[in-house]
Tab-separated table of C-alpha atoms and ligand atoms in Angstrom:
chain	number	residue	atom	x	y	z
A	193	UNK	CA	101.672	89.433	114.745
A	194	UNK	CA	103.014	92.931	114.212
A	195	UNK	CA	106.507	91.568	113.590
A	196	UNK	CA	105.205	89.016	111.108
A	197	UNK	CA	103.385	91.753	109.211
A	198	UNK	CA	106.560	93.828	109.057
A	199	UNK	CA	108.533	90.848	107.756
A	200	UNK	CA	106.021	90.177	104.989
A	201	UNK	CA	106.030	93.838	103.979
A	202	UNK	CA	109.814	93.666	103.749
A	203	UNK	CA	109.439	90.724	101.375
A	204	UNK	CA	107.177	92.859	99.180
A	205	UNK	CA	109.825	95.604	99.230
A	206	UNK	CA	112.503	93.097	98.219
A	207	UNK	CA	110.298	91.782	95.425
A	208	UNK	CA	109.801	95.354	94.205
A	209	UNK	CA	113.550	96.076	94.239
A	210	UNK	CA	114.790	92.783	92.842
A	211	UNK	CA	111.818	91.851	90.618
A	212	UNK	CA	111.944	88.336	92.034
A	213	UNK	CA	112.519	86.389	95.236
A	214	UNK	CA	114.168	83.090	96.087
A	215	UNK	CA	111.659	80.231	96.163
A	216	UNK	CA	111.572	79.994	99.970
A	217	UNK	CA	110.747	83.709	100.204
A	218	UNK	CA	107.938	83.454	97.655
A	219	UNK	CA	106.462	80.682	99.807
A	220	UNK	CA	106.872	82.824	102.944
A	221	UNK	CA	105.186	85.737	101.236
A	222	UNK	CA	102.239	83.636	100.049
A	223	UNK	CA	101.897	81.826	103.355
A	224	UNK	CA	101.931	84.904	105.573
A	225	UNK	CA	100.004	87.325	103.376
A	226	UNK	CA	97.251	89.305	105.088
A	227	UNK	CA	94.974	92.183	104.239
A	228	UNK	CA	97.486	94.867	105.101
A	229	UNK	CA	100.265	93.281	103.016
A	230	UNK	CA	97.840	92.755	100.136
A	231	UNK	CA	96.841	96.403	100.140
A	232	UNK	CA	100.491	97.428	100.224
A	233	UNK	CA	101.308	95.053	97.350
A	234	UNK	CA	98.332	96.288	95.298
A	235	UNK	CA	99.284	99.942	95.748
A	236	UNK	CA	102.836	99.278	94.509
A	237	UNK	CA	101.587	97.048	91.668
A	238	UNK	CA	98.960	99.566	90.556
A	239	UNK	CA	101.534	102.359	90.570
A	240	UNK	CA	103.851	100.222	88.400
A	241	UNK	CA	101.059	99.463	85.941
A	242	UNK	CA	100.084	103.148	85.787
A	243	UNK	CA	103.734	104.118	85.253
A	244	UNK	CA	104.071	101.810	82.222
A	245	UNK	CA	100.563	101.936	80.724
A	246	UNK	CA	98.830	104.976	82.285
A	247	UNK	CA	95.222	104.612	83.434
A	248	UNK	CA	94.485	102.473	80.384
A	249	UNK	CA	93.139	98.959	80.100
A	250	UNK	CA	93.521	97.010	76.847
A	251	UNK	CA	90.575	95.007	75.555
A	252	UNK	CA	90.651	91.871	73.398
A	253	UNK	CA	87.673	90.316	71.638
A	254	UNK	CA	87.590	86.651	72.631
A	255	UNK	CA	86.141	84.394	69.955
A	256	UNK	CA	85.588	80.875	71.223
A	257	UNK	CA	85.266	79.226	67.820
A	258	UNK	CA	85.123	75.513	68.701
A	259	UNK	CA	84.430	73.522	71.845
A	260	UNK	CA	85.436	70.201	70.314
A	261	UNK	CA	88.622	68.985	71.978
A	262	UNK	CA	90.686	65.866	71.562
A	263	UNK	CA	92.265	66.369	74.971
A	264	UNK	CA	90.930	65.162	78.259
A	265	UNK	CA	92.279	67.550	80.915
A	266	UNK	CA	90.602	66.531	84.136
A	267	UNK	CA	89.521	70.046	85.145
A	268	UNK	CA	87.994	71.192	81.877
A	269	UNK	CA	84.318	71.157	80.931
A	270	UNK	CA	84.999	70.646	77.205
A	271	UNK	CA	87.264	67.592	77.720
A	272	UNK	CA	86.547	64.859	75.212
A	273	UNK	CA	85.083	62.522	77.856
A	274	UNK	CA	82.352	64.979	78.737
A	275	UNK	CA	79.560	63.482	76.659
A	276	UNK	CA	77.130	66.031	78.096
A	277	UNK	CA	78.873	69.011	76.493
A	278	UNK	CA	76.867	70.287	73.538
A	279	UNK	CA	79.480	70.704	70.815
A	280	UNK	CA	79.730	73.450	68.190
A	281	UNK	CA	82.252	74.838	65.758
A	282	UNK	CA	82.211	78.030	63.693
A	283	UNK	CA	82.856	78.039	59.954
A	284	UNK	CA	85.358	80.456	58.421
A	285	UNK	CA	82.551	82.834	57.291
A	286	UNK	CA	81.055	82.775	60.812
A	287	UNK	CA	84.472	83.616	62.265
A	288	UNK	CA	84.845	86.509	59.807
A	289	UNK	CA	81.389	87.792	60.689
A	290	UNK	CA	82.188	87.747	64.417
A	291	UNK	CA	85.477	89.581	63.768
A	292	UNK	CA	83.621	92.214	61.742
A	293	UNK	CA	81.227	92.731	64.637
A	294	UNK	CA	84.215	92.960	66.978
A	295	UNK	CA	85.965	95.415	64.679
A	296	UNK	CA	82.862	97.626	64.580
A	297	UNK	CA	82.802	97.572	68.392
A	298	UNK	CA	86.367	98.901	68.435
A	299	UNK	CA	88.355	95.738	69.112
A	300	UNK	CA	91.847	95.817	67.595
A	301	UNK	CA	92.888	92.453	68.975
A	302	UNK	CA	91.017	89.265	68.231
A	303	UNK	CA	91.727	86.144	70.249
A	304	UNK	CA	90.810	82.939	68.444
A	305	UNK	CA	90.432	80.361	71.167
A	306	UNK	CA	89.266	76.789	70.923
A	307	UNK	CA	89.735	73.222	72.032
A	308	UNK	CA	92.256	71.101	70.161
A	309	UNK	CA	89.886	70.322	67.321
A	310	UNK	CA	91.376	68.255	64.452
A	311	UNK	CA	88.560	69.465	62.177
A	312	UNK	CA	90.658	72.605	61.645
A	313	UNK	CA	93.826	71.461	59.878
A	314	UNK	CA	96.951	73.599	60.156
A	315	UNK	CA	96.350	74.776	56.594
A	316	UNK	CA	92.745	75.734	57.296
A	317	UNK	CA	93.755	77.738	60.384
A	318	UNK	CA	96.429	79.466	58.271
A	319	UNK	CA	93.765	80.432	55.723
A	320	UNK	CA	91.549	81.862	58.459
A	321	UNK	CA	94.517	83.786	59.887
A	322	UNK	CA	95.320	85.240	56.445
A	323	UNK	CA	91.727	86.229	55.840
A	324	UNK	CA	91.401	87.979	59.202
A	325	UNK	CA	94.690	89.841	58.730
A	326	UNK	CA	93.761	90.839	55.165
A	327	UNK	CA	90.361	92.177	56.249
A	328	UNK	CA	91.582	93.900	59.420
A	329	UNK	CA	95.223	94.773	58.815
A	330	UNK	CA	95.473	97.116	61.791
A	331	UNK	CA	94.215	94.491	64.252
A	332	UNK	CA	96.424	92.043	66.123
A	333	UNK	CA	95.544	88.379	66.083
A	334	UNK	CA	96.111	86.078	69.040
A	335	UNK	CA	95.764	82.318	68.750
A	336	UNK	CA	94.940	80.035	71.657
A	337	UNK	CA	94.610	76.578	70.138
A	338	UNK	CA	96.659	74.401	72.445
A	339	UNK	CA	99.652	72.221	71.630
A	340	UNK	CA	100.757	71.856	68.000
A	341	UNK	CA	103.906	70.938	66.070
A	342	UNK	CA	106.489	73.651	65.556
A	343	UNK	CA	105.755	73.647	61.815
A	344	UNK	CA	102.100	74.623	62.420
A	345	UNK	CA	103.046	77.383	64.860
A	346	UNK	CA	105.563	78.685	62.296
A	347	UNK	CA	103.023	78.546	59.445
A	348	UNK	CA	100.420	80.502	61.429
A	349	UNK	CA	102.980	83.100	62.432
A	350	UNK	CA	104.070	83.489	58.812
A	351	UNK	CA	100.400	83.813	57.876
A	352	UNK	CA	100.089	86.807	60.187
A	353	UNK	CA	99.273	85.612	63.724
A	354	UNK	CA	100.922	87.945	66.238
A	355	UNK	CA	100.455	86.309	69.619
A	356	UNK	CA	99.862	82.901	71.162
A	357	UNK	CA	98.354	81.966	74.515
A	358	UNK	CA	99.214	78.593	75.996
A	359	UNK	CA	98.898	78.326	79.744
A	360	UNK	CA	101.519	76.025	81.231
A	361	UNK	CA	98.940	75.166	83.965
A	362	UNK	CA	101.642	74.192	86.521
A	363	UNK	CA	105.447	74.042	86.443
A	364	UNK	CA	105.521	70.978	88.665
A	365	UNK	CA	105.691	67.707	86.710
A	366	UNK	CA	103.811	65.540	89.207
A	367	UNK	CA	101.122	68.189	89.658
A	368	UNK	CA	100.864	68.440	85.864
A	369	UNK	CA	100.408	64.663	85.696
A	370	UNK	CA	97.692	64.865	88.389
A	371	UNK	CA	95.690	67.362	86.293
A	372	UNK	CA	96.136	65.783	82.878
A	373	UNK	CA	95.677	62.429	81.150
A	374	UNK	CA	98.672	60.151	80.645
A	375	UNK	CA	99.264	61.146	77.040
A	376	UNK	CA	99.985	64.766	77.966
A	377	UNK	CA	103.267	65.956	79.455
A	378	UNK	CA	104.708	69.071	81.022
A	379	UNK	CA	107.777	68.650	78.820
A	380	UNK	CA	105.755	68.923	75.679
A	381	UNK	CA	103.908	71.970	77.017
A	382	UNK	CA	107.171	73.739	77.807
A	383	UNK	CA	108.674	72.795	74.450
A	384	UNK	CA	105.651	74.351	72.781
A	385	UNK	CA	106.127	77.574	74.756
A	386	UNK	CA	109.815	77.707	73.859
A	387	UNK	CA	109.016	77.076	70.185
A	388	UNK	CA	106.425	79.850	70.174
A	389	UNK	CA	108.952	82.273	71.652
A	390	UNK	CA	111.673	81.249	69.195
A	391	UNK	CA	109.321	81.765	66.246
A	392	UNK	CA	108.704	85.334	67.385
A	393	UNK	CA	105.196	85.343	68.781
A	394	UNK	CA	104.259	87.479	71.755
A	395	UNK	CA	103.671	84.579	74.092
A	396	UNK	CA	101.394	84.078	77.067
A	397	UNK	CA	101.631	81.321	79.651
A	398	UNK	CA	99.649	81.002	82.870
A	399	UNK	CA	97.922	78.807	85.391
A	400	UNK	CA	94.811	78.313	87.479
A	401	UNK	CA	94.883	79.343	91.112
A	402	UNK	CA	93.594	76.671	93.483
A	403	UNK	CA	93.615	73.852	90.956
A	404	UNK	CA	93.233	70.435	92.595
A	405	UNK	CA	96.454	69.359	94.313
A	406	UNK	CA	98.097	72.789	94.049
A	407	UNK	CA	100.332	73.905	96.928
A	408	UNK	CA	102.066	77.211	97.674
A	409	UNK	CA	105.276	75.434	96.729
A	410	UNK	CA	103.846	74.829	93.234
A	411	UNK	CA	102.827	78.486	92.951
A	412	UNK	CA	106.371	79.567	93.872
A	413	UNK	CA	107.645	77.282	91.085
A	414	UNK	CA	105.168	78.875	88.672
A	415	UNK	CA	106.452	82.344	89.555
A	416	UNK	CA	110.078	81.320	89.053
A	417	UNK	CA	109.227	79.657	85.759
A	418	UNK	CA	107.601	82.880	84.558
A	419	UNK	CA	110.728	84.794	85.548
A	420	UNK	CA	112.780	82.414	83.429
A	421	UNK	CA	110.488	82.171	80.387
A	422	UNK	CA	109.877	85.946	80.257
A	423	UNK	CA	106.498	85.733	78.540
A	424	UNK	CA	104.769	88.852	77.209
A	425	UNK	CA	101.463	87.879	78.832
A	426	UNK	CA	100.388	85.773	81.787
A	427	UNK	CA	96.822	84.525	82.184
A	428	UNK	CA	95.820	83.505	85.677
A	429	UNK	CA	92.388	82.894	87.111
A	430	UNK	CA	90.850	80.844	89.890
A	431	UNK	CA	90.030	77.197	89.268
A	432	UNK	CA	86.253	76.732	89.140
A	433	UNK	CA	84.767	73.238	89.175
A	434	UNK	CA	82.710	71.980	86.243
A	435	UNK	CA	80.086	69.537	87.446
A	436	UNK	CA	80.633	66.978	84.674
A	437	UNK	CA	84.383	66.550	85.204
A	438	UNK	CA	86.384	64.399	87.650
A	439	UNK	CA	87.067	67.540	89.725
A	440	UNK	CA	83.405	68.555	89.755
A	441	UNK	CA	83.127	68.603	93.537
A	442	UNK	CA	86.515	70.150	94.238
A	443	UNK	CA	86.249	73.629	95.826
A	444	UNK	CA	86.943	76.670	93.656
A	445	UNK	CA	90.211	78.579	93.964
A	446	UNK	CA	90.456	81.751	96.017
A	447	UNK	CA	89.770	85.169	94.529
A	448	UNK	CA	91.919	86.720	97.228
A	449	UNK	CA	94.957	84.555	96.388
A	450	UNK	CA	94.455	85.185	92.653
A	451	UNK	CA	94.536	88.934	93.286
A	452	UNK	CA	97.657	88.598	95.418
A	453	UNK	CA	99.398	86.690	92.610
A	454	UNK	CA	98.363	89.347	90.075
A	455	UNK	CA	100.043	91.929	92.312
A	456	UNK	CA	103.206	89.813	92.554
A	457	UNK	CA	103.341	89.319	88.775
A	458	UNK	CA	102.993	93.052	88.136
A	459	UNK	CA	105.922	93.771	90.471
A	460	UNK	CA	108.000	91.022	88.839
A	461	UNK	CA	107.363	92.263	85.286
A	462	UNK	CA	106.008	95.829	85.204
A	463	UNK	CA	105.305	95.761	81.455
A	464	UNK	CA	103.516	92.406	81.430
A	465	UNK	CA	100.148	92.069	79.693
A	466	UNK	CA	98.076	90.738	82.552
A	467	UNK	CA	94.368	90.025	82.124
A	468	UNK	CA	91.683	90.227	84.791
A	469	UNK	CA	90.017	87.015	83.645
A	470	UNK	CA	86.429	85.927	83.126
A	471	UNK	CA	86.956	83.237	85.802
A	472	UNK	CA	87.809	85.989	88.307
A	473	UNK	CA	84.632	87.825	87.288
A	474	UNK	CA	82.660	84.603	87.653
A	475	UNK	CA	83.607	83.984	91.292
A	476	UNK	CA	83.181	87.612	92.335
A	477	UNK	CA	80.815	90.178	90.810
A	478	UNK	CA	83.620	92.749	91.021
A	479	UNK	CA	86.436	90.265	90.372
A	480	UNK	CA	87.663	91.963	87.212
A	481	UNK	CA	87.625	95.407	88.829
A	482	UNK	CA	89.539	93.994	91.795
A	483	UNK	CA	91.959	92.350	89.352
A	484	UNK	CA	92.711	95.717	87.754
A	485	UNK	CA	93.146	97.353	91.149
A	486	UNK	CA	95.620	94.570	92.025
A	487	UNK	CA	97.722	95.202	88.885
A	488	UNK	CA	95.996	93.695	85.821
A	489	UNK	CA	95.803	95.733	82.587
A	490	UNK	CA	93.847	93.618	80.080
A	491	UNK	CA	90.218	92.497	79.853
A	492	UNK	CA	88.926	90.030	77.297
A	493	UNK	CA	85.194	90.501	76.671
A	494	UNK	CA	83.536	87.629	74.799
A	495	UNK	CA	82.827	87.992	71.067
A	496	UNK	CA	81.431	84.492	70.514
A	497	UNK	CA	78.034	84.557	68.737
A	498	UNK	CA	75.078	84.465	71.160
A	499	UNK	CA	73.832	81.064	70.011
A	500	UNK	CA	77.090	79.313	70.981
A	501	UNK	CA	78.246	81.252	74.054
A	502	UNK	CA	76.505	79.030	76.554
A	503	UNK	CA	78.262	75.985	75.104
A	504	UNK	CA	81.843	77.113	75.723
A	505	UNK	CA	81.800	76.125	79.348
A	506	UNK	CA	85.198	75.277	80.813
A	507	UNK	CA	83.657	75.683	84.304
A	508	UNK	CA	80.236	76.198	85.913
A	509	UNK	CA	78.357	79.509	86.246
A	510	UNK	CA	80.442	81.380	83.676
A	511	UNK	CA	79.393	85.027	83.329
A	512	UNK	CA	78.306	86.775	80.114
A	513	UNK	CA	76.864	83.672	78.452
A	514	UNK	CA	73.492	85.344	77.958
A	515	UNK	CA	74.927	88.612	76.676
A	516	UNK	CA	75.618	90.022	73.227
A	517	UNK	CA	79.115	91.072	72.162
A	518	UNK	CA	78.131	94.746	72.347
A	519	UNK	CA	76.779	94.420	75.923
A	520	UNK	CA	80.047	92.940	77.150
A	521	UNK	CA	82.112	95.537	75.326
A	522	UNK	CA	80.245	98.450	76.904
A	523	UNK	CA	79.731	96.721	80.252
A	524	UNK	CA	83.495	96.362	80.572
A	525	UNK	CA	84.015	100.007	79.578
A	526	UNK	CA	81.538	101.193	82.228
A	527	UNK	CA	83.054	98.941	84.875
A	528	UNK	CA	86.546	100.284	84.170
A	529	UNK	CA	85.408	103.910	84.136
A	530	UNK	CA	83.781	103.385	87.509
A	531	UNK	CA	87.175	102.559	89.008
A	532	UNK	CA	88.980	105.384	87.224
A	533	UNK	CA	90.369	103.570	84.158
A	534	UNK	CA	89.763	104.001	80.430
A	535	UNK	CA	89.459	101.386	77.744
A	536	UNK	CA	92.321	101.589	75.251
A	537	UNK	CA	91.263	100.440	71.795
A	538	UNK	CA	94.701	100.159	70.178
A	539	UNK	CA	96.303	96.764	69.415
A	540	UNK	CA	97.871	96.800	72.848
A	541	UNK	CA	101.183	95.117	72.112
A	542	UNK	CA	103.735	94.420	74.795
A	543	UNK	CA	105.822	97.618	75.178
A	544	UNK	CA	109.036	95.839	74.161
A	545	UNK	CA	107.518	94.261	71.069
A	546	UNK	CA	108.139	95.962	67.723
A	547	UNK	CA	106.024	95.049	64.714
B	874	LIG	N1	88.380	76.569	85.947
B	874	LIG	C1	89.132	77.639	85.638
B	874	LIG	N2	89.883	77.721	84.528
B	874	LIG	C2	89.858	76.676	83.676
B	874	LIG	N3	90.508	76.458	82.530
B	874	LIG	C3	90.129	75.251	82.052
B	874	LIG	N4	89.254	74.670	82.894
B	874	LIG	C4	89.072	75.543	83.925
B	874	LIG	C5	88.314	75.501	85.120
B	874	LIG	N5	87.572	74.440	85.437
B	874	LIG	C6	91.532	77.363	82.002
B	874	LIG	C7	92.817	76.597	81.752
B	874	LIG	C8	93.014	76.752	80.260
B	874	LIG	C9	92.224	78.023	79.950
B	874	LIG	C10	91.792	78.155	78.539
B	874	LIG	O1	91.113	77.925	80.800
B	874	LIG	O2	93.903	77.201	82.465
B	874	LIG	O3	94.351	76.900	79.864
B	875	LIG	FE1	79.790	90.592	79.648
B	875	LIG	FE2	79.556	92.545	81.613
B	875	LIG	S1	81.279	91.906	80.482
B	875	LIG	S2	77.992	91.403	80.535
């Protein structure tokens, strides 16, 4: 017992020194983790985050502007086969109004997130991007719109979009196929991520923790993939079942394992933008605080207008769906102050990214 604990701590030390581990060691570390190792990992990870960013947490205003989606990912509540989802989409003026509200609340990053909704052509998205950047030139704009041709990604970047979030979901091809319909492929997802990087976006990938069929071996592959891709951001959160999906009765992922992975990611890439996600806050009332204490440095309060919030349900029991944008903004600030951190209202770019 004691010897095992010492061995796992040594793996954390090696991870800290080398910023990565061989696959077998990542699996060992995940398999044998315990409370003592976790606390050790979190103290190193927190110190790294504080060294790079200080006691500051970046906030992003998350605008979920459409829940129409042409995809059919088996885990997701807004998949096209879910006939029970009440659909909505925001018009360009509604998007501008929500950004204005976000701007007045101090947000200097907007994240436009939505399903893959063909209603918004590439040209229309480009117009929205231009309008947001013209109205709020000192704010950064992140897109999270799924898989698109290189030409669309390039057009949106030229129009002013700064960042793009596209979780890879899993680096294992057969696991990817288990989670997605036949017409989707891991290859295409990875090509999209490479294209986004080549174009010059700050790029985020990521995955769910505890998604159906996931093993520790898969998680080790995810970590090594992140090492190779070198993204600017990584979004991870626990899988949470949505009752009207094929995985509706699958158990949720573990908060504890999610926190452990946040700690690992912070040690691998000290300057990574690493959110404590809404899914983490959904499974645990203090999930986002725990995420920050494990190494996260970003929180994304929801900016979506009140009337539509309860419709953007990727999973059950999502928090904040009854709240106004201002409540979330100040709730997050209070929660961070309670654990000794301040909200930073600058754009919050990756430290190595020059605009
Ligand atoms: N539980 C947790 N996260 C989910 N996502 C989609 N469905 C779920 C779910 N049931 C995540 C996916 C996607 C991101 C926008 O939300 O990782 O990339
Ligand atoms: Fe939304 Fe606390 S962050 S209510």
